[in-house]
XYZ file of C-alpha atoms in Angstrom:
707
model
C -0.059 -0.088 0.075
C 1.031 3.564 -0.738
C 0.193 6.608 1.594
C -2.399 7.472 -1.058
C -4.077 4.153 -0.662
C -4.198 4.444 3.172
C -5.512 7.986 2.963
C -8.272 7.027 0.600
C -9.154 3.987 2.861
C -9.234 6.159 5.948
C -11.989 8.518 4.597
C -13.722 6.397 2.026
C -16.562 5.486 4.440
C -17.423 9.130 4.392
C -17.866 9.341 0.601
C -21.516 9.129 -0.492
C -23.133 8.369 2.771
C -26.398 9.917 1.366
C -27.265 11.898 4.628
C -28.417 14.677 2.509
C -28.338 15.990 -0.948
C -25.794 18.593 -1.437
C -26.777 21.961 -3.121
C -24.812 23.255 -6.202
C -22.957 25.857 -4.303
C -21.692 23.270 -1.761
C -20.651 20.827 -4.622
C -18.833 23.823 -6.307
C -16.934 24.635 -2.951
C -15.976 20.969 -2.425
C -14.465 20.952 -5.906
C -12.702 24.128 -5.125
C -11.294 22.825 -1.828
C -10.083 19.699 -3.404
C -8.282 21.514 -6.155
C -6.708 23.940 -3.403
C -5.615 20.859 -1.373
C -4.000 19.264 -4.294
C -2.042 22.283 -5.141
C -1.055 22.839 -1.457
C 0.055 19.257 -1.435
C 2.093 19.564 -4.593
C 3.488 22.936 -3.502
C 2.420 24.358 -6.949
C 0.539 27.701 -7.984
C -0.224 26.788 -11.455
C -0.243 29.009 -14.501
C -4.136 29.231 -14.971
C -4.815 31.918 -12.605
C -6.751 29.778 -10.260
C -5.358 31.195 -7.020
C -5.512 34.757 -8.216
C -9.123 34.567 -9.426
C -10.374 32.791 -6.529
C -8.578 34.772 -3.909
C -9.796 38.060 -5.175
C -12.990 37.344 -7.083
C -14.752 34.134 -5.659
C -18.264 34.863 -4.251
C -17.474 32.584 -1.377
C -15.787 34.174 1.578
C -14.572 30.755 2.783
C -12.900 29.949 -0.603
C -10.916 33.188 -0.467
C -9.800 32.340 2.884
C -8.693 29.066 1.851
C -6.920 30.426 -1.142
C -4.829 32.844 1.122
C -3.849 30.187 3.673
C -2.939 27.953 0.927
C -0.528 30.444 -0.611
C 1.093 30.845 2.693
C 1.551 27.012 2.909
C 2.966 26.709 -0.637
C 5.343 29.427 0.283
C 6.204 30.977 -3.100
C 7.276 34.585 -3.229
C 5.587 34.884 -6.577
C 2.294 34.764 -4.874
C 3.005 37.787 -2.927
C 1.397 40.461 -5.297
C -1.882 38.657 -4.946
C -1.657 38.624 -1.085
C -0.903 42.375 -1.288
C -4.001 42.907 -3.298
C -5.845 40.784 -0.769
C -4.553 43.052 2.005
C -6.912 45.725 0.496
C -9.911 43.540 0.334
C -13.139 44.763 1.776
C -13.453 41.721 3.855
C -11.687 41.754 7.166
C -11.195 37.965 7.351
C -9.459 37.995 3.900
C -7.175 40.722 4.901
C -6.211 38.912 8.171
C -5.545 35.649 6.321
C -3.486 37.398 3.648
C -1.428 38.991 6.417
C -0.776 35.588 7.916
C 0.039 34.173 4.520
C 2.546 36.817 3.966
C 4.178 35.933 7.259
C 4.659 32.517 6.308
C 6.135 33.186 2.754
C 8.460 36.097 4.145
C 9.356 34.156 7.397
C 13.039 34.994 8.091
C 14.017 31.486 8.865
C 12.611 30.174 5.655
C 14.357 32.883 3.554
C 17.504 32.162 5.272
C 17.098 28.447 4.823
C 16.752 29.048 1.024
C 19.069 31.971 0.876
C 16.529 34.237 -0.507
C 16.337 37.992 -0.002
C 13.164 39.466 1.661
C 10.674 41.563 -0.301
C 10.706 44.926 1.488
C 6.944 45.371 0.415
C 6.039 42.832 2.872
C 6.947 44.661 6.019
C 5.536 47.753 4.559
C 2.050 46.201 3.979
C 2.097 44.443 7.340
C 3.014 47.596 9.265
C 0.120 49.515 7.216
C -2.335 46.752 8.531
C -1.426 47.316 12.024
C -3.739 50.491 11.892
C -6.541 48.609 10.123
C -10.011 49.164 11.585
C -10.277 45.333 12.244
C -8.812 43.862 15.375
C -8.711 40.587 13.658
C -6.526 42.141 10.983
C -4.333 44.010 13.250
C -3.540 40.966 15.410
C -2.629 38.820 12.304
C -0.407 41.631 10.917
C 1.444 41.893 14.371
C 1.747 38.170 14.278
C 3.233 38.178 10.842
C 5.701 40.914 11.522
C 6.971 38.836 14.238
C 8.123 36.296 11.710
C 9.091 38.670 8.749
C 10.373 41.921 10.479
C 13.715 42.926 11.858
C 14.203 44.617 15.302
C 12.846 47.825 13.999
C 9.196 46.501 13.744
C 8.920 45.988 17.482
C 8.359 49.777 17.734
C 5.387 49.550 15.358
C 3.783 46.946 17.239
C 4.364 48.738 20.531
C 2.721 51.955 19.097
C -0.258 49.671 18.096
C -0.200 48.250 21.513
C -0.535 51.700 23.146
C -3.443 52.657 21.103
C -5.341 49.496 22.156
C -8.272 50.119 24.333
C -8.502 47.188 26.725
C -12.057 45.926 27.099
C -11.361 42.241 28.076
C -13.051 40.951 25.056
C -11.922 37.686 23.523
C -10.767 39.298 20.306
C -8.623 41.779 22.096
C -7.236 39.145 24.277
C -6.121 37.208 21.172
C -4.632 40.401 19.758
C -2.673 40.978 22.932
C -1.405 37.310 22.876
C -0.292 37.535 19.344
C 1.358 40.850 19.938
C 3.318 39.565 22.858
C 4.484 36.481 20.714
C 5.631 38.865 17.963
C 7.643 40.995 20.296
C 9.186 37.800 21.523
C 10.086 36.693 18.042
C 11.702 39.933 17.034
C 14.223 39.737 19.936
C 14.468 43.567 20.242
C 15.271 44.931 23.869
C 13.170 48.040 23.174
C 10.172 45.807 24.164
C 11.370 45.096 27.701
C 9.658 48.069 29.481
C 6.155 47.108 27.903
C 6.536 43.528 28.523
C 7.715 44.216 32.135
C 4.438 46.335 32.568
C 2.281 43.528 31.226
C 3.939 41.008 33.400
C 2.726 43.011 36.410
C -0.911 42.729 35.115
C -3.712 41.321 37.376
C -4.730 39.163 34.538
C -2.941 35.804 34.964
C -2.738 34.821 31.276
C -1.410 38.225 30.377
C 1.142 38.020 33.002
C 2.551 34.641 32.049
C 2.636 35.311 28.519
C 4.607 38.595 29.185
C 6.929 36.691 31.545
C 7.509 34.098 29.002
C 8.348 36.719 26.317
C 11.061 38.212 28.872
C 12.554 34.817 29.510
C 12.914 34.055 25.808
C 14.364 37.592 25.349
C 16.832 36.597 27.958
C 15.939 40.010 30.104
C 18.194 39.408 33.159
C 17.206 42.877 34.444
C 13.739 41.599 35.078
C 14.891 39.618 38.163
C 12.989 41.700 40.603
C 9.671 41.331 38.396
C 10.385 37.516 38.379
C 10.882 37.567 42.277
C 7.607 39.730 42.740
C 5.591 37.091 40.573
C 6.799 34.235 42.695
C 5.463 35.842 45.733
C 1.909 36.039 44.438
C 1.281 35.002 40.740
C -0.764 32.247 39.533
C 0.530 28.725 39.339
C 1.294 29.314 35.509
C 2.834 32.744 36.337
C 4.887 31.190 39.124
C 6.299 28.438 36.748
C 7.520 31.236 34.308
C 8.859 33.241 37.054
C 10.971 30.274 38.300
C 12.420 29.964 34.807
C 13.035 33.751 34.679
C 15.040 33.425 37.875
C 17.123 30.554 36.268
C 18.296 33.039 33.467
C 19.605 35.482 35.812
C 22.755 33.603 36.578
C 22.995 34.695 40.142
C 23.315 31.888 42.572
C 22.362 34.015 45.569
C 18.815 33.973 43.992
C 18.429 30.068 44.712
C 16.464 30.673 48.003
C 13.618 32.146 46.138
C 13.053 28.854 44.386
C 13.356 26.460 47.317
C 9.840 26.768 48.432
C 8.647 25.535 45.093
C 10.494 22.168 45.156
C 8.388 20.149 47.449
C 5.238 18.491 46.334
C 3.568 19.053 49.571
C 4.746 22.450 50.228
C 2.147 25.355 50.517
C 3.145 28.179 48.597
C 0.985 30.295 48.780
C -1.641 28.160 50.640
C -1.738 25.543 48.075
C 0.510 22.528 47.052
C 3.133 22.963 44.418
C 2.045 21.653 41.079
C 4.594 19.713 38.829
C 5.346 22.575 36.490
C 6.365 24.707 39.261
C 8.535 22.135 40.740
C 10.254 21.340 37.624
C 10.735 24.964 36.550
C 12.345 25.456 39.986
C 14.579 22.637 39.985
C 15.899 23.316 36.344
C 16.287 27.044 37.348
C 18.476 25.850 40.195
C 20.596 23.800 37.760
C 21.225 26.865 35.739
C 22.116 28.929 38.734
C 24.595 26.188 39.947
C 23.899 27.039 43.471
C 25.666 24.629 45.768
C 23.321 25.359 48.527
C 20.467 23.734 46.655
C 21.694 20.160 46.540
C 20.498 19.398 49.931
C 17.183 20.870 49.193
C 16.611 19.089 45.988
C 17.714 15.699 47.791
C 15.176 16.411 50.341
C 12.380 16.966 47.645
C 13.419 13.893 46.093
C 13.145 11.806 49.231
C 9.862 13.235 50.262
C 7.807 10.613 48.131
C 8.526 7.241 46.465
C 9.915 7.583 42.957
C 7.931 4.758 41.319
C 5.412 4.151 38.805
C 2.434 4.789 41.211
C 3.951 8.278 41.640
C 4.371 9.557 37.995
C 4.652 13.224 39.158
C 7.499 12.415 41.533
C 9.160 10.051 38.891
C 8.860 12.968 36.364
C 10.398 15.469 39.023
C 13.109 13.118 39.592
C 14.187 12.832 35.734
C 14.164 16.543 35.636
C 16.065 16.950 38.999
C 18.779 14.530 37.967
C 19.459 16.837 34.843
C 19.790 19.940 37.291
C 22.085 18.138 39.621
C 24.581 17.159 36.774
C 24.916 20.846 36.227
C 25.907 21.833 39.768
C 29.528 21.301 40.835
C 29.165 20.050 44.548
C 30.694 17.073 46.353
C 27.368 15.856 47.504
C 25.742 15.564 43.942
C 27.201 12.150 42.992
C 25.831 10.426 45.987
C 22.228 11.864 45.296
C 22.456 10.794 41.727
C 23.666 7.169 42.622
C 20.638 6.698 44.581
C 18.439 7.685 41.613
C 20.144 4.825 39.662
C 18.033 2.527 41.675
C 14.854 4.178 40.357
C 12.655 3.235 37.232
C 14.531 3.333 34.029
C 13.549 6.880 32.762
C 15.003 8.371 36.071
C 17.928 6.105 36.275
C 18.788 7.060 32.584
C 18.538 10.593 33.352
C 20.759 10.249 36.518
C 23.515 8.185 34.625
C 23.878 10.891 32.066
C 24.052 13.529 34.768
C 26.705 11.471 36.628
C 28.843 11.473 33.713
C 28.717 15.206 33.414
C 29.128 15.685 37.491
C 32.230 13.326 37.413
C 34.235 14.290 34.389
C 37.303 14.924 36.634
C 36.693 11.574 38.555
C 36.171 8.638 36.236
C 37.069 6.085 38.864
C 34.213 7.378 40.902
C 31.804 7.072 37.979
C 32.871 3.536 37.583
C 32.317 2.736 41.269
C 28.978 4.280 41.288
C 27.649 2.767 37.970
C 29.126 -0.601 38.279
C 26.089 -2.532 38.965
C 23.693 -0.703 36.652
C 21.859 -2.813 34.110
C 21.751 -1.620 30.365
C 19.328 -3.980 28.682
C 16.897 -1.949 26.634
C 17.947 0.461 23.907
C 16.919 3.561 25.854
C 19.230 2.417 28.765
C 22.101 1.640 26.303
C 21.750 5.154 24.561
C 21.929 6.763 28.218
C 24.825 4.875 28.830
C 26.550 6.111 25.720
C 25.574 9.529 26.389
C 27.005 9.404 29.997
C 30.228 8.249 28.684
C 30.231 11.125 26.095
C 29.788 13.473 29.058
C 32.378 11.758 31.239
C 34.996 11.892 28.405
C 38.538 10.673 28.746
C 40.513 7.601 27.819
C 38.173 5.179 29.786
C 34.951 6.501 28.434
C 36.466 6.144 24.908
C 37.546 2.627 25.415
C 34.054 1.911 26.531
C 32.446 3.422 23.744
C 34.753 1.516 21.217
C 33.976 -1.563 23.067
C 30.302 -0.913 22.572
C 30.867 -0.221 18.848
C 32.455 -3.474 18.524
C 29.660 -5.284 20.159
C 27.038 -3.480 18.128
C 28.881 -4.179 14.939
C 29.158 -7.858 15.681
C 25.278 -7.656 15.950
C 24.491 -5.240 13.453
C 21.455 -7.453 12.007
C 19.629 -7.051 15.136
C 17.029 -4.310 15.500
C 18.420 -3.013 18.825
C 21.919 -2.429 17.343
C 20.602 0.200 14.823
C 18.853 1.861 17.748
C 22.070 2.358 19.655
C 24.597 2.828 17.063
C 23.881 6.540 16.339
C 24.410 7.569 20.043
C 27.632 5.478 20.291
C 28.927 7.705 17.131
C 27.802 10.933 18.523
C 29.280 10.266 21.847
C 32.635 9.298 20.432
C 32.567 12.459 18.490
C 32.041 14.384 21.616
C 34.900 12.521 23.488
C 37.216 13.396 20.549
C 39.441 10.090 20.139
C 42.581 10.636 17.945
C 41.177 8.137 15.604
C 37.554 9.548 15.280
C 37.766 10.161 11.647
C 38.842 6.569 10.888
C 35.920 5.428 12.945
C 33.485 7.607 11.263
C 34.488 7.138 7.574
C 32.827 3.719 7.030
C 29.519 5.081 8.241
C 29.705 7.822 5.467
C 28.463 4.986 3.290
C 25.750 4.055 5.477
C 22.119 3.720 4.097
C 20.638 4.167 7.660
C 19.645 7.855 7.600
C 20.406 8.348 11.352
C 23.656 6.836 11.392
C 24.514 8.673 8.262
C 23.460 12.024 9.768
C 25.912 11.661 12.691
C 28.648 10.503 10.651
C 28.226 13.378 8.384
C 28.279 16.116 11.254
C 31.341 14.496 12.804
C 33.362 14.406 9.506
C 36.407 16.631 9.819
C 38.971 15.975 7.003
C 42.647 16.460 7.932
C 44.397 19.628 6.866
C 45.924 19.058 3.503
C 43.169 16.581 2.279
C 43.115 17.126 -1.388
C 39.347 16.598 -2.141
C 37.825 16.483 1.264
C 34.293 16.870 -0.332
C 34.444 13.619 -2.163
C 33.039 11.374 0.746
C 30.157 13.796 1.371
C 29.142 13.909 -2.546
C 29.315 9.942 -2.465
C 27.212 9.816 0.708
C 24.466 11.856 -1.098
C 24.806 9.691 -4.323
C 24.174 6.665 -2.099
C 20.935 7.875 -0.747
C 19.614 10.102 -3.586
C 17.134 7.397 -4.845
C 15.751 6.926 -1.318
C 13.025 8.664 0.894
C 15.221 9.854 3.789
C 14.634 13.596 3.355
C 16.476 14.524 6.506
C 19.417 12.504 5.737
C 19.606 14.132 2.362
C 19.242 17.591 3.560
C 21.976 16.979 6.258
C 24.477 15.663 3.806
C 23.880 18.569 1.315
C 24.354 21.111 4.046
C 27.514 19.608 4.897
C 28.967 20.458 1.594
C 28.895 24.138 2.404
C 32.587 24.676 3.097
C 33.380 23.666 -0.365
C 30.706 25.231 -2.510
C 33.190 26.925 -4.766
C 34.683 23.538 -6.039
C 33.583 22.384 -9.476
C 32.821 18.779 -8.264
C 30.622 20.168 -5.560
C 28.676 22.490 -7.997
C 28.150 19.645 -10.238
C 26.781 17.436 -7.351
C 24.525 20.385 -6.216
C 23.206 21.013 -9.729
C 22.234 17.268 -9.860
C 20.688 17.557 -6.616
C 18.479 20.315 -8.100
C 16.696 17.380 -9.779
C 16.124 15.401 -6.651
C 12.521 14.079 -6.415
C 12.124 15.472 -2.969
C 11.539 19.244 -2.758
C 13.308 20.088 0.333
C 16.667 18.261 -1.079
C 16.195 20.673 -4.091
C 15.763 23.570 -1.725
C 18.892 22.728 0.242
C 20.890 22.503 -3.075
C 19.523 25.669 -4.526
C 20.532 27.552 -1.300
C 24.282 26.440 -1.514
C 24.335 27.314 -5.199
C 23.150 30.785 -4.426
C 25.574 31.165 -1.627
C 28.313 30.116 -4.001
C 27.172 33.052 -6.360
C 25.216 31.181 -8.941
C 22.659 33.455 -10.646
C 20.718 30.754 -12.668
C 19.248 29.061 -9.748
C 15.346 28.977 -10.059
C 13.658 30.673 -7.209
C 10.913 28.262 -6.996
C 12.083 24.754 -6.376
C 9.505 22.874 -8.092
C 6.588 20.795 -6.967
C 6.636 18.260 -4.087
C 6.333 14.441 -4.957
C 3.214 12.939 -3.489
C 1.346 9.756 -4.003
C -2.061 11.164 -2.884
C -4.741 10.780 -5.736
C -7.341 13.147 -6.932
C -9.848 10.897 -5.578
C -8.433 11.379 -2.059
C -8.501 15.125 -2.459
C -12.075 14.874 -3.370
C -13.166 12.557 -0.454
C -11.293 14.938 2.028
C -13.007 17.900 0.655
C -16.425 16.220 0.926
C -15.683 15.201 4.597
C -13.881 18.505 5.602
C -16.635 19.483 8.002
C -17.421 15.943 9.398
C -16.598 15.589 13.036
C -13.794 12.874 13.778
C -12.619 11.882 17.379
C -9.389 9.748 17.964
C -9.670 7.489 21.088
C -6.141 6.869 22.445
C -5.810 4.036 25.070
C -2.581 4.559 27.050
C -1.078 2.799 30.125
C -2.246 5.763 32.276
C -5.726 6.020 30.931
C -7.656 7.087 27.860
C -7.462 10.240 25.860
C -9.943 11.640 23.217
C -8.823 13.867 20.502
C -10.988 15.822 18.060
C -9.139 16.339 14.779
C -9.229 19.491 12.822
C -10.226 18.092 9.454
C -10.838 21.371 7.654
C -7.755 23.173 8.987
C -5.436 20.289 8.436
C -7.197 17.700 6.310
C -3.984 15.753 4.972
C -2.557 15.584 8.403
C -5.778 14.479 10.037
C -6.089 11.744 7.277
C -2.773 10.664 7.778
C -3.090 10.316 11.619
C -6.461 8.318 10.898
C -4.845 6.131 8.305
C -1.809 5.202 10.672
C -4.208 4.614 13.430
C -6.398 2.281 11.336
C -3.291 0.264 10.513
C -2.512 -0.113 14.055
C 0.771 1.900 13.509
C 0.664 3.364 16.988
C -0.326 0.459 18.870
C 2.410 -0.419 21.440
C 4.573 2.600 20.854
C 5.937 4.597 23.669
C 5.853 8.338 24.602
C 9.565 8.915 24.192
C 9.718 12.462 25.108
C 8.014 14.329 28.038
C 8.688 17.907 29.096
C 6.506 19.145 31.871
C 4.689 22.211 31.033
C 5.672 21.839 27.513
C 4.811 18.647 25.514
C 4.390 14.916 25.577
C 5.682 13.179 22.238
C 5.022 9.971 20.785
C 4.436 8.185 17.496
C 8.091 7.009 16.806
C 8.623 3.235 16.260
C 12.401 3.864 16.948
C 11.523 5.533 20.226
C 14.487 7.778 19.977
C 12.766 10.720 18.000
C 14.350 9.604 14.888
C 11.751 7.238 13.610
C 8.729 7.467 11.277
C 6.310 5.746 8.786
C 8.813 5.759 5.812
C 7.484 8.829 4.063
C 6.928 12.449 4.832
C 3.807 14.860 4.500
C 3.625 18.488 3.876
C 2.882 21.018 6.677
C -0.627 22.485 6.999
C 0.069 25.632 9.029
C -3.167 27.223 10.108
C -4.628 29.875 12.414
C -5.291 27.392 15.192
C -3.185 28.443 18.443
C -1.262 25.865 20.330
C -3.113 25.767 23.676
C -3.080 23.362 26.353
C -4.159 19.999 24.946
C -3.439 20.955 21.255
C -1.895 18.230 19.056
C 0.636 19.017 16.422
C 3.021 17.303 14.078
C 6.650 16.937 15.235
C 9.162 18.002 12.619
C 12.794 18.133 11.596
C 12.234 21.015 9.184
C 9.387 22.227 7.047
C 7.311 19.495 5.296
C 9.167 16.737 7.259
C 6.147 15.360 9.325
C 5.220 11.583 9.372
C 4.002 9.655 12.356
C 5.437 11.546 15.367
C 3.007 13.966 17.108
C 3.026 16.004 20.387
C 0.262 17.114 22.853
C 1.021 20.363 24.506
C 0.637 20.313 28.313
C 0.421 24.121 28.385
C -0.051 27.038 25.860
C 2.960 27.287 23.468
C 2.772 30.439 21.799
C 5.978 30.237 19.914
C 4.805 27.086 18.051
C 1.874 29.162 16.532
C 2.197 29.480 12.809
C 5.331 27.139 12.821
C 3.950 23.646 13.288
C 0.717 21.968 11.977
C -1.960 21.973 14.842
C -4.435 19.277 13.716
C -6.378 18.435 16.873
C -7.112 19.030 20.378
C -7.745 16.787 23.459
C -11.347 17.033 24.447
C -11.174 14.461 27.309
C -8.320 12.987 29.286
C -5.892 15.966 29.638
C -5.148 14.705 33.170
C -4.005 11.417 31.724
C -1.405 13.378 29.678
C -0.232 15.088 32.811
C 0.659 11.730 34.376
C 2.678 10.598 31.494
C 6.410 9.647 31.833
C 8.858 8.506 29.346
C 8.460 4.919 28.508
C 4.636 4.947 28.934
C 2.830 3.284 25.974
C -0.077 3.898 23.612
C -2.043 0.644 23.880
C -4.312 1.462 20.837
C -5.773 4.171 18.841
C -9.292 3.786 17.344
C -11.129 6.275 15.312
C -14.773 7.353 15.814
C -16.037 8.722 12.467
C -18.601 11.452 12.179
C -19.630 11.680 15.777
C -23.152 12.468 16.120
C -24.665 15.191 18.352
C -25.925 12.526 20.941
C -22.226 11.083 20.930
C -20.877 14.609 21.475
C -22.644 15.208 24.700
C -20.402 12.683 26.662
C -17.392 14.660 25.789
């Protein structure tokens, strides 16, 4: 089966159900939606005026909205003139979506990735829209300026904020949220005073969002503000304030965080929540306060660290990481006790021990001598610990593991451990590293190849040092490993002026995968080539026109994915109109049983729970990639998004947000939300499993009541 077959089967039951007869207008809209979806998936505009006509002249508002979003997703600068026209539409929703799409096309990061120059008109149009009569338009213009602009645009957003009459309405709240996120993205210190003022707001949501922006802007002068919030803010605000204390790099501030560490502490008047505790302990690790070790140890011993206490288990995982950053004689003993805890905790502890005992490898061996390393996650953690430890003994241990893995290279577990062995060897820097890595430059395992390419350092005087990298690309050019192709091509950057490299890059311009062509085009532009096409050409896809038609017809139907985990059941509503291909892909994989038995391999309290990786190391997928479907859905608590390694690299890995994540908005595909069971996600620790995912298609109104 191809992905197209699976997608079609996933939604086929919805086609022709005969619930009611569609009117001519709805049939026409379905056809247009299917065509928009086809062009989005192929990343093409077409030469027939389809987008220009429908964006500006369609009698259906939703069609014009779809077109604007589609142009942002396709991402071609040649569509900008149409969007500039749409910015002068008489419809506020169209102007808002045009602004959003401009932000997607002119995103600084994406332009840099392609070595393209920004269009100066984009900033001018978006700045003009900051004075639009519609709040919806102003907020989307501010959001786009955060992606497109430079530091100077922060002043325009601040001016717009000053003119905002705060009435507490949902629309104005959304505008303020997006403006704060835009200021955070622009990284301009001129925003510090305004954000500090907002962080003193009596509104808890505004307070934490402003504090979050100040942390991401690394405003160390806001230390008194963070201390103030710790004394009386909401739980969310205190979590961010604890993080803020952590960026200040002043160990004398550690005492402010001590009251947050204990699960049963009363601060103020209520038990500390896991996010507060984790933020505090990680901040203490950043502050490197030696006084904090005893307090952290006390918090670890206050409750059992076992499967029956998932919050304490997760706290212990993060506490181990923090302790590894603190140089204090008592740290190794505390970490050694954690080696006897459940595997996720023990894995975190052994890595931290490697970092803490770099100067005392004998002590490391003494403390870890009886540690069992039977599973791939435990073996990877051991390799990472040796990489942190460094020195001759660690190098010898890693080489011994490499020999053992190569002796059993046909076994599945070997492939899961090998990349970490190589990465850790690179970190320890043995004198024969290049000789060790060289054979793996010919690997067809994309994960192994990426590690080998990243560590490749040819000796001075090598006549043609680029040849192994060129050959590495040639070996995988016919395959589907997009991430490996891009990594290999990027590694050619030091030699872009060599004739052989130019030849290889021009050949890569014909790669069947669009992202590989983009990577090659970027390097050629950097080398000064002037004949490189600005548009990389269409994406490869096996999705059929029939599938697009089915998705269009079913776009407004309601679908719920029921995920049974080892901690309980979670129900997720999929956004079939906002992210039709992504939702269909998730349904297809669920119906195959792909997710059944897979682990949640990444858990970051107050951030995300991530799953869907058959390798269980954040490197796996279904063997293909799908296109991003960036939309206007914000990443709130309980949103579900596609994990990425770059634009259009989604597959099977997904994440569920444990708290709002404004920095993810407009950068990742949000394709659903948890409607029941968030308390289950709060209890997940690494290694917990998905038992089964099943799909409830077209949930009726009666079914809806139980959610």
